[in-house]
Coordinates of C-alpha atoms in Angstrom, one line a residue:
X1 CA -0.7 -0.3 0.3
X2 CA 1.8 3.5 -1.0
X3 CA 0.7 6.0 -2.3
X4 CA 3.5 8.0 -3.2
X5 CA 4.8 6.4 -6.2
X6 CA 4.7 6.6 -10.4
X7 CA 4.5 3.0 -12.3
X8 CA 5.0 1.5 -15.8
X9 CA 6.7 -0.8 -17.9
X10 CA 9.5 -0.2 -19.6
X11 CA 11.7 -2.6 -22.0
X12 CA 15.1 -2.2 -21.5
X13 CA 17.1 -2.3 -24.9
X14 CA 21.1 -2.2 -26.0
X15 CA 22.4 1.5 -24.6
X16 CA 23.5 3.7 -27.7
X17 CA 26.9 4.4 -28.6
X18 CA 26.6 7.6 -26.7
X19 CA 24.8 6.6 -23.4
X20 CA 27.6 3.6 -23.3
X21 CA 30.1 6.6 -22.9
X22 CA 28.5 7.8 -20.3
X23 CA 30.7 8.7 -17.1
X24 CA 30.4 6.5 -13.8
X25 CA 28.6 8.3 -10.8
X26 CA 31.2 7.5 -7.0
X27 CA 29.1 6.6 -4.8
X28 CA 28.8 9.3 -1.5
X29 CA 26.7 10.6 0.6
X30 CA 26.5 14.6 1.3
X31 CA 24.9 16.0 4.7
X32 CA 21.3 14.3 5.7
X33 CA 19.2 15.7 3.3
X34 CA 15.0 16.1 3.4
X35 CA 13.7 17.3 0.3
X36 CA 11.9 15.8 -2.7
X37 CA 12.0 15.3 -6.3
X38 CA 10.3 16.9 -9.8
X39 CA 7.9 14.4 -11.4
X40 CA 10.0 12.1 -13.6
X41 CA 9.1 11.1 -17.3
X42 CA 9.5 7.5 -18.6
X43 CA 12.4 6.8 -20.9
X44 CA 12.5 7.7 -24.8
X45 CA 12.2 3.8 -25.0
X46 CA 9.2 3.0 -22.9
X47 CA 6.3 0.7 -24.7
X48 CA 3.5 -1.3 -23.6
X49 CA 3.7 -4.7 -22.0
X50 CA 2.0 -6.9 -20.2
X51 CA 4.1 -8.1 -16.8
X52 CA 5.6 -11.1 -17.0
X53 CA 4.2 -14.8 -16.0
X54 CA 6.8 -16.1 -13.7
X55 CA 3.8 -18.5 -12.0
X56 CA 2.7 -18.4 -8.6
X57 CA 4.3 -16.4 -6.6
X58 CA 3.3 -15.6 -2.7
X59 CA 4.8 -12.9 -0.6
X60 CA 4.5 -14.7 2.8
X61 CA 5.7 -12.5 6.0
X62 CA 6.4 -13.1 9.5
X63 CA 6.3 -9.5 10.9
X64 CA 8.4 -9.9 14.1
X65 CA 6.1 -8.0 17.2
X66 CA 9.0 -7.3 20.3
X67 CA 7.1 -7.6 23.5
X68 CA 8.3 -6.9 27.3
X69 CA 7.1 -9.0 30.0
X70 CA 7.4 -7.7 33.7
X71 CA 5.7 -9.3 37.4
X72 CA 3.8 -6.8 40.1
X73 CA 6.9 -5.5 40.8
X74 CA 8.2 -4.8 37.3
X75 CA 10.9 -7.0 37.3
X76 CA 11.6 -8.6 33.7
X77 CA 10.1 -12.0 33.0
X78 CA 12.0 -14.5 31.3
X79 CA 11.7 -18.1 30.2
X80 CA 8.2 -17.9 28.5
X81 CA 7.4 -20.2 25.7
X82 CA 5.2 -19.8 22.8
X83 CA 2.1 -21.0 24.1
X84 CA 2.1 -18.5 26.8
X85 CA 1.2 -15.6 24.4
X86 CA -1.7 -15.1 22.6
X87 CA -1.8 -12.1 19.5
X88 CA -5.4 -10.9 18.1
X89 CA -4.9 -9.1 15.1
X90 CA -7.5 -6.2 14.3
X91 CA -9.4 -8.7 16.9
X92 CA -8.8 -12.5 14.7
X93 CA -6.2 -15.1 16.3
X94 CA -2.8 -14.7 14.6
X95 CA -0.2 -16.9 15.0
X96 CA 3.1 -17.3 16.6
X97 CA 5.1 -19.4 14.3
X98 CA 8.3 -18.6 16.3
X99 CA 9.9 -17.0 19.6
X100 CA 13.4 -15.3 20.2
X101 CA 14.6 -14.1 23.3
X102 CA 17.2 -11.9 24.6
X103 CA 18.1 -11.8 28.3
X104 CA 20.4 -9.5 28.4
X105 CA 22.5 -10.0 25.6
X106 CA 22.2 -13.5 25.4
X107 CA 19.6 -14.3 22.7
X108 CA 18.1 -17.7 21.7
X109 CA 15.0 -18.8 19.6
X110 CA 12.0 -21.4 20.4
X111 CA 9.9 -22.4 17.8
X112 CA 6.6 -22.8 18.2
X113 CA 4.4 -26.1 17.2
X114 CA 2.8 -23.7 14.1
X115 CA 5.3 -23.9 11.2
X116 CA 4.8 -22.1 8.5
X117 CA 4.0 -24.0 4.9
X118 CA 6.8 -23.2 2.5
X119 CA 7.2 -23.4 -1.4
X120 CA 10.4 -23.7 -3.7
X121 CA 12.5 -20.2 -3.0
X122 CA 11.8 -19.7 -7.5
X123 CA 8.1 -19.4 -6.5
X124 CA 8.4 -17.0 -3.4
X125 CA 8.8 -13.2 -4.3
X126 CA 9.5 -12.0 -0.2
X127 CA 10.1 -14.1 2.9
X128 CA 10.8 -11.2 5.6
X129 CA 11.3 -13.6 8.6
X130 CA 13.4 -10.8 9.9
X131 CA 10.9 -8.4 9.8
X132 CA 13.0 -6.1 8.4
X133 CA 14.8 -5.8 4.9
X134 CA 13.3 -6.1 1.7
X135 CA 16.3 -8.6 0.9
X136 CA 15.4 -11.0 3.5
X137 CA 14.6 -14.1 1.4
X138 CA 13.7 -17.7 3.1
X139 CA 12.3 -20.5 3.1
X140 CA 11.2 -20.3 6.1
X141 CA 9.6 -18.9 9.2
X142 CA 12.6 -18.6 11.5
X143 CA 13.9 -15.5 12.4
X144 CA 18.3 -14.7 12.8
X145 CA 20.5 -13.2 15.6
X146 CA 20.8 -10.5 12.8
X147 CA 17.6 -9.5 12.5
X148 CA 17.2 -8.6 16.3
X149 CA 20.4 -6.4 16.5
X150 CA 19.3 -3.5 18.3
X151 CA 19.8 0.2 17.0
X152 CA 19.9 3.4 19.1
X153 CA 19.2 6.7 18.1
X154 CA 19.0 9.4 20.1
X155 CA 17.0 12.3 19.1
X156 CA 17.8 15.9 20.0
X157 CA 14.8 17.9 19.4
X158 CA 15.8 21.8 19.3
X159 CA 12.1 23.6 19.3
X160 CA 11.4 21.5 22.0
X161 CA 14.1 21.5 24.8
X162 CA 15.1 24.5 26.5
X163 CA 18.7 25.9 27.4
X164 CA 19.2 25.2 31.2
X165 CA 18.5 21.2 31.7
X166 CA 20.7 20.0 27.9
X167 CA 23.9 20.2 29.6
X168 CA 22.9 17.1 33.1
X169 CA 21.1 15.0 29.7
X170 CA 23.7 15.6 27.4
X171 CA 26.4 15.3 30.7
X172 CA 24.1 11.2 31.8
X173 CA 24.3 10.3 28.3
X174 CA 28.2 10.9 28.2
X175 CA 28.6 8.9 31.2
X176 CA 26.1 5.8 30.1
X177 CA 27.4 5.6 26.7
X178 CA 31.4 6.2 27.9
X179 CA 30.6 3.6 30.0
X180 CA 29.7 0.4 27.5
X181 CA 25.9 1.1 27.6
X182 CA 25.4 0.6 23.7
X183 CA 28.0 -0.4 21.2
X184 CA 28.7 2.9 19.6
X185 CA 29.1 1.7 15.8
X186 CA 25.4 1.0 16.2
X187 CA 24.4 4.3 17.9
X188 CA 23.3 7.7 15.1
X189 CA 22.6 10.5 16.8
X190 CA 20.1 13.4 14.8
X191 CA 19.9 17.1 16.1
X192 CA 16.4 18.9 14.5
X193 CA 15.6 22.8 14.3
X194 CA 13.8 23.7 10.9
X195 CA 16.0 20.9 9.4
X196 CA 17.1 17.5 10.9
X197 CA 20.8 17.3 10.8
X198 CA 22.6 14.1 11.4
X199 CA 25.3 15.1 14.1
X200 CA 26.7 11.4 14.8
X201 CA 26.4 8.9 11.7
X202 CA 26.0 5.0 12.1
X203 CA 29.5 3.1 12.3
X204 CA 31.4 5.8 14.3
X205 CA 33.9 5.1 17.5
X206 CA 33.8 6.3 20.6
X207 CA 36.0 8.8 20.2
X208 CA 33.2 10.1 17.8
X209 CA 30.5 9.3 20.0
X210 CA 32.4 11.7 23.0
X211 CA 32.9 14.5 20.1
X212 CA 29.0 15.1 19.7
X213 CA 27.7 14.8 22.6
X214 CA 30.2 17.6 23.8
X215 CA 28.8 19.9 20.4
X216 CA 25.4 19.5 21.4
X217 CA 26.3 20.8 25.6
X218 CA 25.9 24.2 23.6
X219 CA 22.1 24.8 22.5
X220 CA 22.2 26.8 18.8
X221 CA 20.9 30.2 18.7
X222 CA 18.5 32.1 16.9
X223 CA 16.0 29.3 17.8
X224 CA 12.4 29.9 18.8
X225 CA 11.8 27.5 21.6
X226 CA 8.6 26.2 22.9
X227 CA 9.5 26.0 26.5
X228 CA 10.9 30.2 26.1
X229 CA 8.0 31.3 24.0
X230 CA 5.4 29.6 26.6
X231 CA 7.0 31.4 29.9
X232 CA 6.6 34.9 28.8
X233 CA 3.4 34.1 27.0
X234 CA 2.6 33.4 30.9
X235 CA 4.5 36.6 32.2
X236 CA 2.7 38.6 30.0
X237 CA -0.6 36.7 31.0
X238 CA 0.2 37.7 34.5
X239 CA 0.7 41.6 33.5
X240 CA -2.2 41.9 31.9
X241 CA -4.3 40.5 34.8
X242 CA -2.6 42.7 37.2
X243 CA -3.3 45.6 34.8
X244 CA -6.9 44.8 34.9
X245 CA -6.9 44.7 38.3
X246 CA -5.0 47.9 38.7
X247 CA -7.6 49.7 36.4
X248 CA -10.8 48.1 38.6
X249 CA -11.1 46.4 41.7
X250 CA -14.4 44.9 40.9
X251 CA -14.0 43.2 37.6
X252 CA -10.4 42.9 35.4
X253 CA -12.1 40.3 33.4
X254 CA -13.3 42.8 30.5
X255 CA -9.9 44.1 29.8
X256 CA -8.1 41.1 30.7
X257 CA -10.2 38.4 28.6
X258 CA -10.1 41.3 25.7
X259 CA -6.1 40.8 25.8
X260 CA -5.5 37.5 26.9
X261 CA -7.4 35.7 23.6
X262 CA -4.8 37.0 21.5
X263 CA -1.8 35.9 23.5
X264 CA -3.6 32.7 24.1
X265 CA -4.1 32.1 20.1
X266 CA -0.9 33.5 18.8
X267 CA 0.8 30.9 21.1
X268 CA -1.1 28.2 20.1
X269 CA -0.4 28.8 16.8
X270 CA 3.4 28.6 16.9
X271 CA 3.0 26.0 19.0
X272 CA 1.5 23.9 16.3
X273 CA 4.1 25.0 13.6
X274 CA 6.8 23.6 15.6
X275 CA 4.9 20.4 16.8
X276 CA 4.0 20.1 12.9
X277 CA 7.5 20.6 11.6
X278 CA 9.0 18.2 14.9
X279 CA 6.2 15.7 13.9
X280 CA 7.0 15.8 10.6
X281 CA 10.7 14.9 11.2
X282 CA 9.9 12.0 13.4
X283 CA 7.7 10.7 10.5
X284 CA 10.2 10.8 8.5
X285 CA 13.4 8.9 10.5
X286 CA 10.4 6.4 11.3
X287 CA 10.5 6.1 7.3
X288 CA 14.0 6.0 6.6
X289 CA 15.3 3.3 9.5
X290 CA 12.3 1.2 8.5
X291 CA 15.1 0.2 6.1
X292 CA 17.9 -1.4 8.7
X293 CA 17.2 -4.5 10.0
X294 CA 16.6 -5.3 13.6
X295 CA 15.2 -3.1 16.5
X296 CA 15.6 0.4 16.1
X297 CA 15.1 2.2 19.9
X298 CA 14.5 6.2 19.0
X299 CA 15.4 8.1 22.4
X300 CA 13.6 11.3 21.6
X301 CA 14.8 13.8 23.8
X302 CA 12.8 17.3 24.5
X303 CA 10.7 19.7 27.3
X304 CA 7.8 19.5 25.2
X305 CA 5.3 17.8 22.7
X306 CA 2.2 19.3 22.4
X307 CA -0.9 17.5 21.8
X308 CA -3.2 20.6 22.2
X309 CA -0.8 23.7 22.2
X310 CA -2.4 26.4 24.0
X311 CA -5.3 23.9 25.6
X312 CA -3.4 25.0 29.5
X313 CA -2.4 29.0 28.6
X314 CA -6.9 28.7 28.3
X315 CA -7.6 26.3 31.2
X316 CA -5.6 29.8 33.1
X317 CA -7.6 32.7 31.7
X318 CA -10.7 30.1 32.5
X319 CA -8.9 29.9 36.1
X320 CA -8.9 33.5 36.9
X321 CA -12.1 34.4 35.0
X322 CA -15.0 31.5 34.8
X323 CA -17.2 33.0 32.8
X324 CA -14.6 34.1 29.7
X325 CA -13.7 32.1 26.6
X326 CA -14.7 28.7 26.8
X327 CA -12.8 27.0 24.0
X328 CA -10.6 28.5 21.5
X329 CA -11.5 29.6 18.0
X330 CA -12.2 27.8 15.4
X331 CA -9.5 28.5 13.7
X332 CA -6.8 27.0 16.2
X333 CA -9.0 24.4 17.6
X334 CA -8.5 23.0 14.1
X335 CA -5.1 22.9 15.1
X336 CA -5.3 19.8 17.7
X337 CA -2.8 17.5 16.3
X338 CA -3.6 14.8 17.8
X339 CA -4.6 12.6 14.5
X340 CA -1.2 13.5 13.4
X341 CA 0.9 12.1 16.6
X342 CA -1.1 8.8 15.9
X343 CA 0.1 9.1 12.1
X344 CA 3.6 9.2 13.6
X345 CA 3.3 6.5 15.9
X346 CA 1.4 4.1 12.6
X347 CA 4.5 4.8 10.6
X348 CA 7.3 4.3 13.8
X349 CA 5.2 0.9 14.3
X350 CA 5.2 0.0 10.7
X351 CA 9.5 0.0 10.4
X352 CA 9.5 -1.0 14.5
X353 CA 10.5 1.5 15.5
X354 CA 10.2 2.7 19.1
X355 CA 10.0 6.1 20.5
X356 CA 11.6 6.4 24.1
X357 CA 11.2 9.8 25.6
X358 CA 12.7 11.9 27.9
X359 CA 12.0 15.5 29.2
X360 CA 15.3 17.0 29.8
X361 CA 13.5 19.4 32.7
X362 CA 12.6 16.9 34.9
X363 CA 11.1 18.3 38.0
X364 CA 11.5 21.8 37.2
X365 CA 8.2 22.8 36.7
X366 CA 8.1 26.2 35.1
X367 CA 4.7 26.7 36.0
X368 CA 4.7 29.3 38.9
X369 CA 6.0 32.0 36.1
X370 CA 3.4 34.7 37.6
X371 CA 4.8 34.2 41.8
X372 CA 8.4 34.3 40.6
X373 CA 7.5 37.8 38.9
X374 CA 5.8 38.7 42.5
X375 CA 2.5 38.5 41.1
X376 CA 0.0 35.9 40.2
X377 CA -3.1 34.6 42.2
X378 CA -3.3 31.2 44.7
X379 CA -6.7 30.4 43.2
X380 CA -5.2 29.4 40.5
X381 CA -1.9 29.1 40.4
X382 CA -2.1 24.8 41.6
X383 CA -4.9 24.4 38.4
X384 CA -2.9 25.9 36.1
X385 CA 0.4 23.7 37.0
X386 CA -1.0 20.4 37.1
X387 CA -2.1 21.8 33.5
X388 CA 1.0 23.3 32.2
X389 CA 3.3 20.0 33.6
X390 CA 0.7 17.4 31.8
X391 CA 0.2 19.8 28.6
X392 CA 4.4 18.9 28.2
X393 CA 3.6 15.3 28.7
X394 CA 1.1 14.2 26.7
X395 CA 2.8 14.3 23.6
X396 CA 5.7 12.2 24.8
X397 CA 3.5 9.6 27.0
X398 CA 1.2 9.5 23.6
X399 CA 4.5 8.8 21.1
X400 CA 5.9 6.4 24.0
X401 CA 3.0 4.0 24.8
X402 CA 2.0 3.9 21.3
X403 CA 5.1 2.4 20.0
X404 CA 5.7 0.2 22.8
X405 CA 8.5 2.5 24.2
X406 CA 8.6 4.5 27.7
X407 CA 8.4 7.7 29.3
X408 CA 10.7 9.4 31.0
X409 CA 9.6 12.2 32.9
X410 CA 8.9 14.2 36.3
X411 CA 13.3 12.7 36.8
X412 CA 15.9 15.0 37.8
X413 CA 18.4 12.7 36.6
X414 CA 18.7 9.8 34.0
X415 CA 21.2 6.8 34.8
X416 CA 17.7 4.7 36.0
X417 CA 16.2 5.9 32.6
X418 CA 19.1 5.5 30.1
X419 CA 19.4 2.2 32.6
X420 CA 16.2 1.1 31.8
X421 CA 15.9 1.7 28.3
X422 CA 19.4 -0.3 27.6
X423 CA 17.7 -3.3 29.3
X424 CA 15.0 -3.2 26.6
X425 CA 17.5 -3.2 24.4
X426 CA 18.6 -6.7 25.7
X427 CA 16.3 -8.4 27.3
X428 CA 13.1 -8.7 25.3
X429 CA 10.8 -11.0 23.7
X430 CA 10.6 -11.3 19.9
X431 CA 7.2 -12.9 18.4
X432 CA 7.4 -14.0 14.7
X433 CA 3.8 -13.8 13.8
X434 CA 1.9 -15.2 10.5
X435 CA -1.4 -12.5 10.0
X436 CA -4.5 -14.1 8.8
X437 CA -4.6 -15.6 5.0
X438 CA -7.3 -12.3 4.3
X439 CA -4.7 -9.8 5.3
X440 CA -1.6 -9.3 3.3
X441 CA -1.0 -5.7 3.6
X442 CA -2.4 -2.6 5.2
X443 CA -2.3 -1.5 9.3
X444 CA -3.8 -3.8 12.2
X445 CA -4.8 -3.3 15.5
X446 CA -2.3 -6.0 18.0
X447 CA -2.8 -7.3 21.0
X448 CA -0.4 -9.7 22.7
X449 CA -1.4 -11.4 26.2
X450 CA 0.4 -13.3 28.3
X451 CA -0.3 -16.4 30.8
X452 CA 1.0 -15.9 34.3
X453 CA -0.1 -14.1 37.8
X454 CA 0.2 -10.4 37.8
X455 CA 2.5 -10.6 34.7
X456 CA 2.0 -7.4 32.4
X457 CA 3.0 -7.5 28.3
X458 CA 4.0 -4.2 26.6
X459 CA 4.4 -3.8 23.2
X460 CA 3.4 -1.4 20.3
X461 CA -0.4 -1.2 19.7
X462 CA -0.4 -1.5 15.9
X463 CA 2.0 -3.3 12.9
X464 CA 1.8 -2.4 9.3
X465 CA 2.4 -5.3 6.5
X466 CA 3.9 -3.3 4.0
X467 CA 4.1 -4.2 0.0
X468 CA 7.5 -5.0 -1.4
X469 CA 7.2 -2.0 -3.0
X470 CA 6.8 0.2 0.4
X471 CA 9.7 -1.6 1.4
X472 CA 11.8 -1.2 -1.1
X473 CA 11.2 2.6 -1.2
X474 CA 12.0 2.5 2.8
X475 CA 15.4 0.6 2.0
X476 CA 15.8 3.4 -0.8
X477 CA 15.0 5.7 2.1
X478 CA 17.9 4.5 4.2
X479 CA 20.5 4.5 1.5
X480 CA 19.7 8.3 0.8
X481 CA 20.0 9.5 4.5
X482 CA 21.9 6.9 6.3
X483 CA 24.6 5.6 2.9
X484 CA 23.3 2.3 4.1
X485 CA 24.0 0.5 1.2
X486 CA 23.0 -3.0 0.5
X487 CA 24.5 -4.0 -3.1
X488 CA 24.2 -8.4 -4.2
X489 CA 23.0 -6.7 -8.1
X490 CA 26.5 -5.4 -8.2
X491 CA 24.5 -1.8 -8.9
X492 CA 26.1 0.9 -10.4
X493 CA 24.9 4.5 -11.7
X494 CA 25.7 6.7 -14.9
X495 CA 24.4 9.9 -16.1
X496 CA 23.7 11.6 -20.0
X497 CA 23.9 15.0 -20.9
X498 CA 22.0 17.1 -19.1
X499 CA 19.9 19.2 -21.2
X500 CA 17.1 22.1 -20.6
X501 CA 13.5 21.4 -19.6
X502 CA 11.8 24.7 -18.7
X503 CA 12.7 25.6 -15.4
X504 CA 14.2 22.2 -14.2
X505 CA 16.5 20.1 -16.0
X506 CA 16.2 17.0 -17.7
X507 CA 18.7 14.3 -16.6
X508 CA 18.8 11.0 -18.1
X509 CA 19.9 8.3 -14.9
X510 CA 21.9 4.8 -16.4
X511 CA 21.4 2.2 -13.7
X512 CA 24.1 -0.2 -15.0
X513 CA 24.6 -4.2 -13.8
X514 CA 25.9 -7.1 -14.6
X515 CA 23.7 -9.7 -16.8
X516 CA 24.5 -12.1 -15.1
X517 CA 24.0 -10.7 -11.7
X518 CA 19.9 -11.2 -11.7
X519 CA 17.9 -14.4 -12.7
X520 CA 15.9 -14.8 -15.9
X521 CA 12.6 -17.0 -16.2
X522 CA 10.5 -19.0 -19.3
X523 CA 8.1 -17.0 -19.8
X524 CA 5.8 -17.0 -23.9
X525 CA 8.3 -14.2 -24.8
X526 CA 11.6 -16.1 -24.0
X527 CA 14.0 -16.1 -20.8
X528 CA 13.6 -12.4 -19.5
X529 CA 14.5 -10.9 -15.9
X530 CA 12.2 -8.2 -14.6
X531 CA 13.7 -5.4 -12.4
X532 CA 12.1 -3.3 -10.6
X533 CA 13.8 0.3 -10.2
X534 CA 13.2 3.2 -7.5
X535 CA 14.4 6.5 -7.5
X536 CA 14.1 9.2 -4.9
X537 CA 16.6 12.3 -5.2
X538 CA 16.7 14.6 -2.1
X539 CA 17.5 18.1 -1.6
X540 CA 17.7 20.4 1.1
X541 CA 15.6 23.4 -1.4
X542 CA 13.2 20.6 -2.1
X543 CA 11.5 18.7 -0.2
X544 CA 8.0 16.4 -0.9
X545 CA 7.7 14.7 -3.6
X546 CA 7.3 11.4 -4.9
X547 CA 9.1 8.3 -5.6
X548 CA 9.7 7.0 -9.5
X549 CA 9.7 3.2 -10.0
X550 CA 9.9 1.8 -13.1
X551 CA 9.0 -1.9 -14.3
X552 CA 11.8 -3.6 -16.7
X553 CA 11.3 -6.5 -18.5
X554 CA 14.7 -7.5 -20.5
X555 CA 16.2 -10.7 -22.3
X556 CA 20.0 -11.6 -21.4
X557 CA 22.1 -9.8 -23.8
X558 CA 24.2 -11.5 -26.2
X559 CA 26.6 -9.4 -27.3
X560 CA 27.7 -7.6 -23.9
X561 CA 27.8 -8.1 -20.1
X562 CA 25.8 -5.3 -19.0
X563 CA 22.4 -4.7 -18.3
X564 CA 21.8 -0.9 -18.6
X565 CA 18.1 0.3 -17.5
X566 CA 17.6 4.5 -18.5
X567 CA 15.1 6.5 -17.0
X568 CA 14.9 10.0 -17.8
X569 CA 14.5 12.8 -14.5
X570 CA 13.2 16.1 -14.6
X571 CA 14.8 17.9 -11.4
X572 CA 15.3 21.7 -10.5
X573 CA 18.6 23.0 -10.0
X574 CA 20.3 22.1 -6.9
X575 CA 22.8 19.3 -5.2
X576 CA 20.5 15.9 -4.6
X577 CA 21.6 12.7 -3.2
X578 CA 20.0 9.9 -5.1
X579 CA 18.7 7.3 -3.7
X580 CA 18.2 3.7 -6.3
X581 CA 16.8 0.6 -5.2
X582 CA 17.1 -2.2 -7.7
X583 CA 14.8 -5.3 -7.0
X584 CA 14.5 -8.9 -9.2
X585 CA 11.7 -9.8 -9.0
X586 CA 12.4 -13.6 -9.7
X587 CA 15.3 -14.2 -7.3
X588 CA 13.9 -11.8 -4.2
X589 CA 17.0 -10.0 -3.7
X590 CA 17.5 -6.4 -4.5
X591 CA 20.1 -3.4 -4.4
X592 CA 20.1 -0.5 -2.4
X593 CA 23.0 2.6 -3.2
X594 CA 23.2 5.9 -2.9
X595 CA 24.9 8.6 -4.8
X596 CA 25.3 12.5 -4.4
X597 CA 25.3 14.5 -7.6
X598 CA 24.7 18.4 -8.4
X599 CA 22.0 19.5 -11.5
X600 CA 23.0 23.4 -12.6
X601 CA 20.5 24.7 -14.8
X602 CA 21.6 24.8 -18.5
X603 CA 21.3 25.8 -22.1
X604 CA 18.6 25.0 -24.3
X605 CA 19.9 22.1 -26.9

């Protein structure tokens, strides 16, 4: 189920003499880029053709769901068997095919009594036993240890973090990682402002980790943060209240209401915009992390992420003037973004990403701003404190709860929180689940129960059965953002001479691979390979756009050792990272690579 694609069928032909001399593009990766792609046109050799008939092709999917079981004291419970669990998807029982248990880094697999019926490998398009990459092809429902590796992504949200507490949380992170809390090569650190920056790439050393965290101790300048913005608004509201009381001792509300409403509305608009930026990037991060094998834990560090921006300020106004506005104006009420939180959680669940949220402000509650300024009203301070505190935590708790993680709030030291997350990374159960036969794609509600006296089980609340094309897209995105290239098909990229296409530039792109690296199957038209190619281009200037997918049906060339798959891209002038995925539909394996390229304006040809 992929709503962001263009698909056509192209018959590949031997390249012309000009194309054969195309320079090869070197593989590399620029800084983390989040942008889009202009619409692409099909190549000049595009032809109308029916899909090749390869006999019965099935998509057998085993989805791994990680769960945590604790006793009534919160201690992890080990040694459970598949029969101790029951799983429902959209209310229908699902079969548990195997159980993989991690115990503080030691892992073991326990097969269930239910086994998948297997088919010959030539008939299998994708058996996703790892619940991860498209290239995981197998004929059995066995979970591999590699598929259970854990990766940690530290996500620093500068739009929603104050400056006073960052040094404390960064200090604890440095000490925790320095004590061997996680393999540094499996760590990724992202910093989000109004753009997204990769502070530490995957595969770094412990020294690199320490350097990156040292830099993060200093807050970037010129950023309007939610915490600072709200503090100023609260102070202004208290001043307005004092001004109203000075004008009249009997009823200051008339003056206060008329001025306070605009303060609340302005804050709600700005806070909503900030929240949408952060949620948009969290969703994108979840999408490209989905292309990585194994379990991905995102530690989101931010003081607040409001599901209903401005609601706590409205309660302050109502506490002072009970007969005042009873709701935010319509244009602000529409900015409630709870559904956006649900979308982010669903995308994380689809990619086997779990969100842990950590609030650096901890027990320090900046709610009594009025009292700090020598003003305020004891009638409402307590209620407003509670509303402000809950508002700052609602989004953090929602994201963690829906994805199976934990929210670490209301604490001033973070060692125990980090140790708790580390325990999650090493002590868990991974249930291999086969969905009902009627469901092979789409999002489903997930419910896991466990037998035992007073045992509790924690897990994500939904999962998504992803199409092969969706998984192809996720691995292309991983190649773009993380440089996570997988290239069993030995794909290389070549470019032709760019041509002007109005404001855009038409760039010939050749996907080149050895002819013997793909599988040819007999059809009515002779032996053909069927290759699905997806191209995604990203630049800092252009965010959005769609991946472009082409299906190539090609015979084995008789006179050369290479296959050249041609495509025409239309891109606006910019610097791009181009990700390419090539999926051999018969063999059930793919290559995912990325390259950087600068596209400049050209004259008319």
